[in-house]
Amino acid sequence: MKLLNLIAVPLVSAMVVRTQEQVPIVDDSKERIGIHPLREAREESAPIVGIHFTTSYAIASARYHNGTMRDLSKIAGDAQYTDTMSRWANGENDISRDCKDIESPQCRRSTAERSQRRQAGLPISHDAEILSVFMTKVHAVIEKDMGGPINVTAPAFPWLSPKLWDDLKSAIAHSGLLSTRRHGAIPVYREANAAYAARGYGLCEPSTNCISCTETLHSKKAETVLYLNFDNSSMSVGAMRAGSAFDDRATFSYGTDAKLGWWNLPVFEVPRAKFWAQIHEMIMAVVQPMARPPNKIILFGEHGADDEFKEVAKAAVWEVLEFDVDMMMGAVPKEDVAYLVARGAAEMGFRDEELMRQGLALRRDE
Ligand SMILES: *[C@@H]1O[C@H](CO)[C@@H](O)[C@H](O)[C@H]1NC(C)=O
Ligand SMILES: *[C@@H]1O[C@H](CO)[C@@H](O)[C@H](O)[C@H]1NC(C)=O
Ligand SMILES: *[C@@H]1O[C@H](CO)[C@@H](O)[C@H](O)[C@H]1NC(C)=O
C-alpha cells in the first residue's frame, strides 16, 4: 500500500503487482451528450479524444465541437504495461530504485544509461519505452474507432510523482501523440481532476470569458472533494480542495494500492472481509487530514460504484468524521463511472485546445 500525505512525509511500502489476468476487451462505443457544450465554437474544431490510462488498461472518449461525447474502445495493457504502471502509481522507476544511494554504482549505471538512451533517440528508460509502445497501440485503435487521423489527444493518468515526469514526457514524445496539455509542467491531466470536470465541477460556463472565469473559480471557496477509484488492478482514494478543475496542486492526501483492485477481491467470506477492512483503513487514513467533511464525492474506475465498495467507503468516512455520505454516493449510476475520467479529460482537452486556438497564450491554471 502506498499512502501519502502530500503536505507531510510520504509513506511508501512494498507492493505486489498482479499481472496474470489479461482479459481481451471488446469494442464498446456509445453516444451521449457532453458537459456544457461550447456552443459558440464557430468553425468545426477537430474532436478531442480523452484517454484514461489506468494501471491495467486505457479507455477513451471523444468530445466533438458540438458537445457530443462518444465513448470509444477500452484497450487492455499487457503484463509489462500493468507492471510498469503499477510501479509508477507507487512512485517507483529505475532511478528511484537504483539511486537510493546517489553514490552507488547502480545509480551511476542507471543515470548513464538514461543519457545514452536519450542521445540514441530512444525513450529515456525501459519503462518509458513500454508506455510509449502501449500508447502507440492505443493511438491506432482510436484512429480506427474515429475513422481517421487523430493527432491531438488529452491523456489522463493517476497521480504520478514528479520524478516520473521525464519518463512520461519521453513516452509521449515517442508515441507520436500530441497532448492538449503539452505546455504544462506535466503533459497530462490528473485522473481526479478529469473526473471532477466530468461531473461538471470546476469548469467555466460556456459563454464566459475563459480567463476571468478562471480567476473566479480560483478565488471561489474551494470544494472539499473525496475521490475514490476502484478498478480491476487498483484501488485509490484521495482528498482535495478544488476550485478550478485545471488546478493540479489540489490533492492533499492520497493512497493507492495495486493489491486492492477488484481482481483481488476474495470470494470467501473471511478473506473478503479482510480485504474490505484494508480498504476501510486506507480510506480512513486519507480522510483523517481532511479538516471538514467532503461536500463532493467522486467515484470512478470500472467498479467505482460497486455497492459493497460504497458501503465500505461510507463506513470509513463516518468513522473519522461522523458524517454520512450516503446521499452523495447514492446518486451515482453504475454505468457512469468507467468512462468518467476519459470524458472529463476530453472536455478539459477540448477547452485547452480552444484557448490555444483563440491565441490565449496565458495558461488558465497558472
Ligand atoms: C455532433 O457532431 C457529431 C459529429 O459530427 C455528430 O455525429 C452528432 O450527431 C452531432 N450531435 C448533435 C447533437 O448535433
Ligand atoms: C496529423 O498527423 C498526420 C500524420 O500522422 C499528418 O499527416 C497530419 O498533417 C496531421 N494533422 C494535423 C492537423 O496536424
Ligand atoms: C476487468 O475484469 C473483468 C473480469 O476479469 C473483465 O471482464 C473486464 O473486462 C475487465 N475490465 C477492464 C477494463 O479491463
Short mmCIF file of C-alpha atoms and ligand atoms in Angstrom, two decimals:
data_model
loop_
_atom_site.label_atom_id
_atom_site.label_comp_id
_atom_site.label_asym_id
_atom_site.label_seq_id
_atom_site.Cartn_x
_atom_site.Cartn_y
_atom_site.Cartn_z
CA MET A 1 0.00 0.00 0.00
CA LYS A 2 1.19 3.44 -0.78
CA LEU A 3 -0.21 6.22 1.23
CA LEU A 4 0.93 9.72 1.12
CA ASN A 5 0.06 12.92 2.73
CA LEU A 6 1.27 15.48 0.26
CA ILE A 7 1.75 18.12 2.89
CA ALA A 8 3.64 15.76 5.19
CA VAL A 9 6.11 12.94 4.69
CA PRO A 10 5.21 10.29 2.12
CA LEU A 11 5.00 6.78 3.47
CA VAL A 12 5.81 4.12 0.94
CA SER A 13 5.63 0.42 1.46
CA ALA A 14 6.08 -2.60 -0.75
CA MET A 15 3.54 -3.68 -3.27
CA VAL A 16 2.89 -6.83 -5.25
CA VAL A 17 1.82 -6.42 -8.83
CA ARG A 18 -0.87 -8.58 -10.39
CA THR A 19 -0.23 -9.30 -13.98
CA GLN A 20 -1.99 -12.60 -14.59
CA GLU A 21 -5.43 -11.58 -15.61
CA GLN A 22 -5.12 -10.17 -19.06
CA VAL A 23 -8.59 -10.17 -20.48
CA PRO A 24 -9.18 -9.10 -24.05
CA ILE A 25 -11.56 -6.19 -24.15
CA VAL A 26 -14.16 -5.75 -26.80
CA ASP A 27 -15.02 -2.56 -28.57
CA ASP A 28 -17.80 -0.79 -26.80
CA SER A 29 -19.00 2.51 -28.27
CA LYS A 30 -21.87 4.59 -27.00
CA GLU A 31 -23.02 8.10 -27.58
CA ARG A 32 -24.02 10.62 -25.02
CA ILE A 33 -24.33 14.35 -24.61
CA GLY A 34 -21.31 16.07 -23.14
CA ILE A 35 -20.90 18.57 -20.37
CA HIS A 36 -21.67 22.25 -21.02
CA PRO A 37 -21.42 22.20 -24.81
CA LEU A 38 -19.34 25.13 -26.02
CA ARG A 39 -21.98 26.49 -28.30
CA GLU A 40 -20.01 29.42 -29.58
CA ALA A 41 -17.26 27.27 -31.08
CA ARG A 42 -17.57 28.52 -34.61
CA GLU A 43 -15.51 26.59 -37.08
CA GLU A 44 -15.52 22.87 -36.74
CA SER A 45 -12.63 22.14 -34.45
CA ALA A 46 -11.42 18.56 -34.55
CA PRO A 47 -12.86 16.21 -31.92
CA ILE A 48 -10.60 15.74 -28.93
CA VAL A 49 -10.11 12.24 -27.61
CA GLY A 50 -9.60 11.90 -23.87
CA ILE A 51 -7.69 8.77 -22.85
CA HIS A 52 -7.66 7.44 -19.33
CA PHE A 53 -4.51 5.41 -18.76
CA THR A 54 -5.15 3.19 -15.74
CA THR A 55 -2.79 0.67 -14.17
CA SER A 56 -4.03 -2.09 -16.49
CA TYR A 57 -5.85 -0.63 -19.49
CA ALA A 58 -6.72 2.53 -21.38
CA ILE A 59 -10.20 3.77 -22.13
CA ALA A 60 -11.16 6.64 -24.46
CA SER A 61 -13.96 9.10 -25.19
CA ALA A 62 -14.23 11.68 -27.95
CA ARG A 63 -15.60 15.17 -27.44
CA TYR A 64 -16.99 16.77 -30.61
CA HIS A 65 -17.18 20.51 -31.21
CA ASN A 66 -20.97 20.40 -30.75
CA GLY A 67 -20.65 18.98 -27.25
CA THR A 68 -21.44 15.36 -28.09
CA MET A 69 -19.37 12.89 -26.11
CA ARG A 70 -18.78 9.49 -27.68
CA ASP A 71 -17.31 6.61 -25.70
CA LEU A 72 -14.71 4.64 -27.63
CA SER A 73 -12.75 1.44 -27.00
CA LYS A 74 -11.12 0.02 -23.92
CA ILE A 75 -7.66 -1.30 -24.69
CA ALA A 76 -6.11 -3.87 -22.35
CA GLY A 77 -2.47 -3.36 -21.43
CA ASP A 78 -0.14 -6.33 -21.45
CA ALA A 79 1.69 -7.66 -18.39
CA GLN A 80 4.62 -5.28 -18.90
CA TYR A 81 2.36 -2.28 -19.07
CA THR A 82 0.47 -3.32 -15.93
CA ASP A 83 3.72 -3.90 -14.09
CA THR A 84 5.17 -0.55 -15.13
CA MET A 85 2.07 1.48 -14.37
CA SER A 86 1.57 -0.21 -11.03
CA ARG A 87 5.13 0.68 -10.06
CA TRP A 88 4.65 4.21 -11.33
CA ALA A 89 1.49 4.62 -9.31
CA ASN A 90 3.70 3.78 -6.34
CA GLY A 91 6.28 6.36 -7.39
CA GLU A 92 8.90 3.82 -8.45
CA ASN A 93 11.08 3.88 -11.55
CA ASP A 94 14.63 2.77 -12.39
CA ILE A 95 16.17 5.89 -10.89
CA SER A 96 14.20 5.73 -7.67
CA ARG A 97 15.09 2.03 -7.35
CA ASP A 98 18.78 2.32 -8.22
CA CYS A 99 19.52 5.69 -6.68
CA LYS A 100 18.57 5.16 -3.06
CA ASP A 101 22.25 5.91 -2.62
CA ILE A 102 23.29 8.52 -5.18
CA GLU A 103 26.94 7.47 -4.93
CA SER A 104 26.25 3.78 -5.60
CA PRO A 105 27.46 2.07 -8.79
CA GLN A 106 23.84 1.08 -9.70
CA CYS A 107 22.81 4.68 -9.57
CA ARG A 108 25.68 5.80 -11.78
CA ARG A 109 24.94 3.00 -14.22
CA SER A 110 21.26 3.83 -14.30
CA THR A 111 21.88 7.53 -14.83
CA ALA A 112 24.41 6.84 -17.57
CA GLU A 113 22.00 4.51 -19.31
CA ARG A 114 19.40 7.24 -19.43
CA SER A 115 21.68 9.71 -21.08
CA GLN A 116 22.86 7.09 -23.57
CA ARG A 117 19.28 6.28 -24.49
CA ARG A 118 18.47 9.94 -24.84
CA GLN A 119 21.44 10.50 -27.13
CA ALA A 120 20.47 7.50 -29.21
CA GLY A 121 17.00 8.98 -29.72
CA LEU A 122 15.31 6.26 -27.65
CA PRO A 123 12.76 6.66 -24.85
CA ILE A 124 14.87 7.54 -21.81
CA SER A 125 14.11 4.36 -19.87
CA HIS A 126 12.77 0.88 -20.35
CA ASP A 127 9.59 1.97 -18.54
CA ALA A 128 9.14 4.92 -20.90
CA GLU A 129 9.55 2.56 -23.82
CA ILE A 130 6.86 0.21 -22.52
CA LEU A 131 4.45 3.07 -22.04
CA SER A 132 5.27 4.52 -25.41
CA VAL A 133 4.63 1.19 -27.15
CA PHE A 134 1.24 0.91 -25.44
CA MET A 135 0.36 4.50 -26.32
CA THR A 136 1.17 3.83 -29.96
CA LYS A 137 -1.19 0.86 -29.89
CA VAL A 138 -3.92 2.90 -28.20
CA HIS A 139 -3.46 5.63 -30.81
CA ALA A 140 -4.02 3.12 -33.62
CA VAL A 141 -7.19 1.74 -32.01
CA ILE A 142 -8.59 5.23 -31.51
CA GLU A 143 -7.93 6.21 -35.10
CA LYS A 144 -9.79 3.08 -36.17
CA ASP A 145 -12.72 3.99 -33.87
CA MET A 146 -12.79 7.52 -35.21
CA GLY A 147 -12.23 6.54 -38.83
CA GLY A 148 -9.40 8.98 -39.40
CA PRO A 149 -6.23 10.54 -38.07
CA ILE A 150 -6.33 11.85 -34.53
CA ASN A 151 -3.32 13.97 -33.75
CA VAL A 152 -4.14 15.70 -30.52
CA THR A 153 -5.35 13.77 -27.51
CA ALA A 154 -5.98 14.51 -23.86
CA PRO A 155 -4.30 11.83 -21.72
CA ALA A 156 -5.21 11.38 -18.06
CA PHE A 157 -3.13 9.47 -15.52
CA PRO A 158 -3.28 8.52 -11.85
CA TRP A 159 -1.34 10.78 -9.55
CA LEU A 160 2.33 10.50 -10.58
CA SER A 161 5.29 11.60 -8.57
CA PRO A 162 7.28 14.46 -10.20
CA LYS A 163 10.29 12.14 -10.51
CA LEU A 164 8.33 10.23 -13.18
CA TRP A 165 7.50 13.22 -15.34
CA ASP A 166 10.60 12.93 -17.55
CA ASP A 167 9.78 9.30 -18.29
CA LEU A 168 6.21 10.26 -19.06
CA LYS A 169 7.21 13.10 -21.39
CA SER A 170 9.65 10.83 -23.16
CA ALA A 171 6.98 8.12 -23.63
CA ILE A 172 4.50 10.62 -25.05
CA ALA A 173 7.08 12.17 -27.38
CA HIS A 174 8.00 8.75 -28.79
CA SER A 175 4.40 7.62 -29.22
CA GLY A 176 3.62 10.42 -31.69
CA LEU A 177 0.65 11.59 -29.63
CA LEU A 178 0.42 15.32 -29.10
CA SER A 179 -1.09 16.18 -25.74
CA THR A 180 -3.53 19.05 -25.31
CA ARG A 181 -1.58 19.62 -22.13
CA ARG A 182 1.75 19.93 -23.91
CA HIS A 183 2.51 23.33 -22.37
CA GLY A 184 2.04 22.22 -18.77
CA ALA A 185 4.79 21.15 -16.38
CA ILE A 186 3.30 17.67 -16.62
CA PRO A 187 1.89 16.91 -20.08
CA VAL A 188 -1.18 15.01 -18.87
CA TYR A 189 -4.30 15.61 -16.79
CA ARG A 190 -4.71 14.02 -13.42
CA GLU A 191 -7.49 11.47 -13.32
CA ALA A 192 -9.00 13.01 -10.18
CA ASN A 193 -9.26 16.42 -11.86
CA ALA A 194 -10.70 14.91 -15.02
CA ALA A 195 -13.33 13.00 -13.04
CA TYR A 196 -14.20 16.23 -11.21
CA ALA A 197 -14.56 18.07 -14.54
CA ALA A 198 -16.65 15.24 -15.99
CA ARG A 199 -19.20 15.82 -13.24
CA GLY A 200 -19.38 19.42 -14.43
CA TYR A 201 -17.43 20.85 -11.48
CA GLY A 202 -14.64 23.41 -11.66
CA LEU A 203 -15.36 24.42 -15.26
CA CYS A 204 -16.44 27.76 -16.63
CA GLU A 205 -19.84 28.22 -18.18
CA PRO A 206 -19.51 28.02 -21.95
CA SER A 207 -20.38 31.61 -22.66
CA THR A 208 -17.97 33.25 -20.25
CA ASN A 209 -14.56 34.69 -20.90
CA CYS A 210 -12.17 31.88 -20.01
CA ILE A 211 -9.57 33.92 -18.22
CA SER A 212 -11.81 35.99 -15.98
CA CYS A 213 -13.94 32.97 -15.25
CA THR A 214 -10.89 31.03 -14.17
CA GLU A 215 -9.93 33.78 -11.79
CA THR A 216 -13.40 33.50 -10.31
CA LEU A 217 -13.04 29.73 -9.97
CA HIS A 218 -9.73 30.18 -8.18
CA SER A 219 -11.00 32.81 -5.79
CA LYS A 220 -14.23 30.97 -5.03
CA LYS A 221 -14.22 28.98 -1.82
CA ALA A 222 -12.77 25.66 -2.82
CA GLU A 223 -14.83 22.50 -2.66
CA THR A 224 -13.68 19.72 -0.36
CA VAL A 225 -13.66 16.64 -2.52
CA LEU A 226 -13.14 13.00 -1.69
CA TYR A 227 -12.47 10.81 -4.69
CA LEU A 228 -12.45 7.04 -4.81
CA ASN A 229 -11.29 4.79 -7.60
CA PHE A 230 -11.98 1.06 -7.66
CA ASP A 231 -10.72 -0.76 -10.69
CA ASN A 232 -9.60 -4.23 -11.74
CA SER A 233 -5.96 -3.65 -10.87
CA SER A 234 -6.00 -0.86 -8.32
CA MET A 235 -7.83 0.96 -5.61
CA SER A 236 -7.05 4.55 -4.80
CA VAL A 237 -8.50 7.29 -2.69
CA GLY A 238 -7.66 10.96 -2.40
CA ALA A 239 -8.81 14.14 -0.80
CA MET A 240 -8.52 17.53 -2.43
CA ARG A 241 -9.67 21.09 -2.08
CA ALA A 242 -10.54 22.10 -5.59
CA GLY A 243 -11.72 25.26 -7.24
CA SER A 244 -10.83 25.05 -10.91
CA ALA A 245 -10.70 21.58 -12.45
CA PHE A 246 -7.41 22.69 -14.02
CA ASP A 247 -5.67 23.12 -10.70
CA ASP A 248 -3.25 20.22 -10.40
CA ARG A 249 -2.00 21.03 -6.97
CA ALA A 250 -5.31 20.33 -5.34
CA THR A 251 -4.66 16.91 -3.77
CA PHE A 252 -3.50 16.91 -0.17
CA SER A 253 -3.78 13.30 0.82
CA TYR A 254 -3.74 10.23 -1.34
CA GLY A 255 -3.36 6.49 -1.11
CA THR A 256 -3.17 3.77 -3.71
CA ASP A 257 -2.71 0.01 -3.65
CA ALA A 258 -2.45 -2.37 -6.58
CA LYS A 259 -3.26 -5.33 -4.32
CA LEU A 260 -6.66 -3.94 -3.51
CA GLY A 261 -8.10 -3.97 -7.01
CA TRP A 262 -11.30 -5.79 -7.87
CA TRP A 263 -9.35 -8.73 -9.35
CA ASN A 264 -8.02 -9.44 -5.88
CA LEU A 265 -11.39 -9.35 -4.18
CA PRO A 266 -11.70 -12.78 -2.47
CA VAL A 267 -14.84 -14.84 -2.91
CA PHE A 268 -14.98 -16.39 0.55
CA GLU A 269 -16.36 -14.57 3.50
CA VAL A 270 -13.38 -14.29 5.83
CA PRO A 271 -10.71 -13.22 3.34
CA ARG A 272 -13.28 -10.96 1.70
CA ALA A 273 -13.96 -9.20 4.99
CA LYS A 274 -10.19 -8.79 5.49
CA PHE A 275 -9.87 -7.29 2.01
CA TRP A 276 -12.60 -4.76 2.72
CA ALA A 277 -11.06 -3.99 6.09
CA GLN A 278 -7.83 -2.97 4.35
CA ILE A 279 -9.75 -0.65 2.05
CA HIS A 280 -11.63 0.73 5.03
CA GLU A 281 -8.35 1.51 6.77
CA MET A 282 -6.84 3.15 3.75
CA ILE A 283 -9.85 5.41 3.23
CA MET A 284 -9.76 6.36 6.90
CA ALA A 285 -6.07 7.29 6.64
CA VAL A 286 -6.79 9.58 3.67
CA VAL A 287 -9.87 11.14 5.25
CA GLN A 288 -8.07 11.85 8.54
CA PRO A 289 -6.27 15.02 7.37
CA MET A 290 -9.49 16.49 5.93
CA ALA A 291 -10.42 19.31 8.23
CA ARG A 292 -14.06 19.18 7.25
CA PRO A 293 -16.45 16.70 5.65
CA PRO A 294 -16.39 16.46 1.88
CA ASN A 295 -19.06 18.35 0.01
CA LYS A 296 -18.38 16.40 -3.18
CA ILE A 297 -17.69 12.70 -3.65
CA ILE A 298 -16.41 11.42 -6.96
CA LEU A 299 -16.41 7.73 -7.77
CA PHE A 300 -14.62 6.34 -10.80
CA GLY A 301 -13.00 3.20 -12.15
CA GLU A 302 -14.91 0.28 -13.59
CA HIS A 303 -16.10 -0.83 -10.13
CA GLY A 304 -16.25 2.62 -8.55
CA ALA A 305 -19.99 2.37 -7.97
CA ASP A 306 -19.88 -1.20 -6.62
CA ASP A 307 -22.35 -1.47 -3.73
CA GLU A 308 -20.01 -3.17 -1.26
CA PHE A 309 -17.27 -0.67 -2.08
CA LYS A 310 -19.63 2.23 -1.47
CA GLU A 311 -20.71 0.74 1.87
CA VAL A 312 -17.11 0.41 3.00
CA ALA A 313 -16.31 3.97 1.96
CA LYS A 314 -19.40 5.27 3.73
CA ALA A 315 -18.46 3.49 6.95
CA ALA A 316 -14.87 4.76 6.81
CA VAL A 317 -15.91 8.39 6.35
CA TRP A 318 -18.43 8.02 9.15
CA GLU A 319 -15.85 6.57 11.49
CA VAL A 320 -13.47 9.51 11.02
CA LEU A 321 -15.80 12.45 10.54
CA GLU A 322 -19.16 11.22 11.80
CA PHE A 323 -20.54 12.42 8.56
CA ASP A 324 -22.95 10.48 6.38
CA VAL A 325 -22.09 10.46 2.67
CA ASP A 326 -24.92 8.10 1.78
CA MET A 327 -26.87 10.70 -0.17
CA MET A 328 -23.82 11.91 -2.07
CA MET A 329 -22.89 8.39 -3.12
CA GLY A 330 -26.32 7.05 -3.74
CA ALA A 331 -26.89 9.14 -6.83
CA VAL A 332 -24.03 7.71 -8.87
CA PRO A 333 -25.21 5.28 -11.55
CA LYS A 334 -23.03 2.20 -12.06
CA GLU A 335 -22.77 2.59 -15.80
CA ASP A 336 -21.49 6.12 -15.39
CA VAL A 337 -18.16 5.55 -13.66
CA ALA A 338 -15.99 3.58 -16.11
CA TYR A 339 -15.73 6.33 -18.75
CA LEU A 340 -15.82 9.25 -16.32
CA VAL A 341 -12.13 10.16 -16.43
CA ALA A 342 -11.85 9.73 -20.22
CA ARG A 343 -14.83 12.05 -20.73
CA GLY A 344 -13.51 14.64 -18.31
CA ALA A 345 -10.08 14.59 -19.95
CA ALA A 346 -11.68 15.03 -23.36
CA GLU A 347 -13.63 18.03 -22.07
CA MET A 348 -10.56 19.60 -20.46
CA GLY A 349 -8.50 18.92 -23.57
CA PHE A 350 -11.16 20.47 -25.76
CA ARG A 351 -11.12 23.61 -23.66
CA ASP A 352 -7.34 23.82 -23.65
CA GLU A 353 -7.30 23.50 -27.44
CA GLU A 354 -9.97 26.22 -27.73
CA LEU A 355 -7.80 28.52 -25.63
CA MET A 356 -4.85 27.81 -27.86
CA ARG A 357 -6.94 28.38 -30.98
CA GLN A 358 -8.01 31.72 -29.59
CA GLY A 359 -4.33 32.57 -29.19
CA LEU A 360 -4.57 32.83 -25.45
CA ALA A 361 -1.03 32.02 -24.53
CA LEU A 362 -1.80 32.69 -20.90
CA ARG A 363 -2.50 29.37 -19.30
CA ARG A 364 -5.63 29.34 -17.30
CA ASP A 365 -4.18 27.35 -14.47
CA GLU A 366 -1.05 29.37 -13.89
C1 LIG B 1 -22.40 16.34 -33.12
O1 LIG B 1 -21.40 16.05 -34.08
C2 LIG B 1 -21.19 14.67 -34.32
C3 LIG B 1 -20.02 14.54 -35.27
O2 LIG B 1 -20.02 15.49 -36.28
C4 LIG B 1 -22.47 14.06 -34.88
O3 LIG B 1 -22.29 12.68 -35.13
C5 LIG B 1 -23.59 14.26 -33.87
O4 LIG B 1 -24.80 13.78 -34.38
C6 LIG B 1 -23.73 15.75 -33.52
N1 LIG B 1 -24.67 15.83 -32.42
C7 LIG B 1 -25.59 16.80 -32.33
C8 LIG B 1 -26.46 16.75 -31.12
O5 LIG B 1 -25.72 17.67 -33.19
C1 LIG B 2 -1.94 14.59 -38.20
O1 LIG B 2 -0.95 13.62 -38.38
C2 LIG B 2 -0.82 13.18 -39.71
C3 LIG B 2 0.20 12.09 -39.74
O2 LIG B 2 0.09 11.25 -38.63
C4 LIG B 2 -0.40 14.35 -40.60
O3 LIG B 2 -0.33 13.92 -41.94
C5 LIG B 2 -1.44 15.46 -40.46
O4 LIG B 2 -1.00 16.59 -41.18
C6 LIG B 2 -1.64 15.83 -39.04
N1 LIG B 2 -2.74 16.77 -38.95
C7 LIG B 2 -2.70 17.86 -38.22
C8 LIG B 2 -3.95 18.70 -38.20
O5 LIG B 2 -1.74 18.19 -37.57
C1 LIG B 3 -11.99 -6.29 -15.52
O1 LIG B 3 -12.01 -7.66 -15.24
C2 LIG B 3 -13.16 -8.35 -15.68
C3 LIG B 3 -13.07 -9.77 -15.21
O2 LIG B 3 -11.78 -10.28 -15.30
C4 LIG B 3 -13.29 -8.23 -17.20
O3 LIG B 3 -14.48 -8.82 -17.63
C5 LIG B 3 -13.27 -6.76 -17.60
O4 LIG B 3 -13.28 -6.64 -18.99
C6 LIG B 3 -12.05 -6.09 -17.03
N1 LIG B 3 -12.12 -4.68 -17.37
C7 LIG B 3 -11.12 -4.00 -17.86
C8 LIG B 3 -11.41 -2.58 -18.20
O5 LIG B 3 -10.00 -4.47 -18.02
#
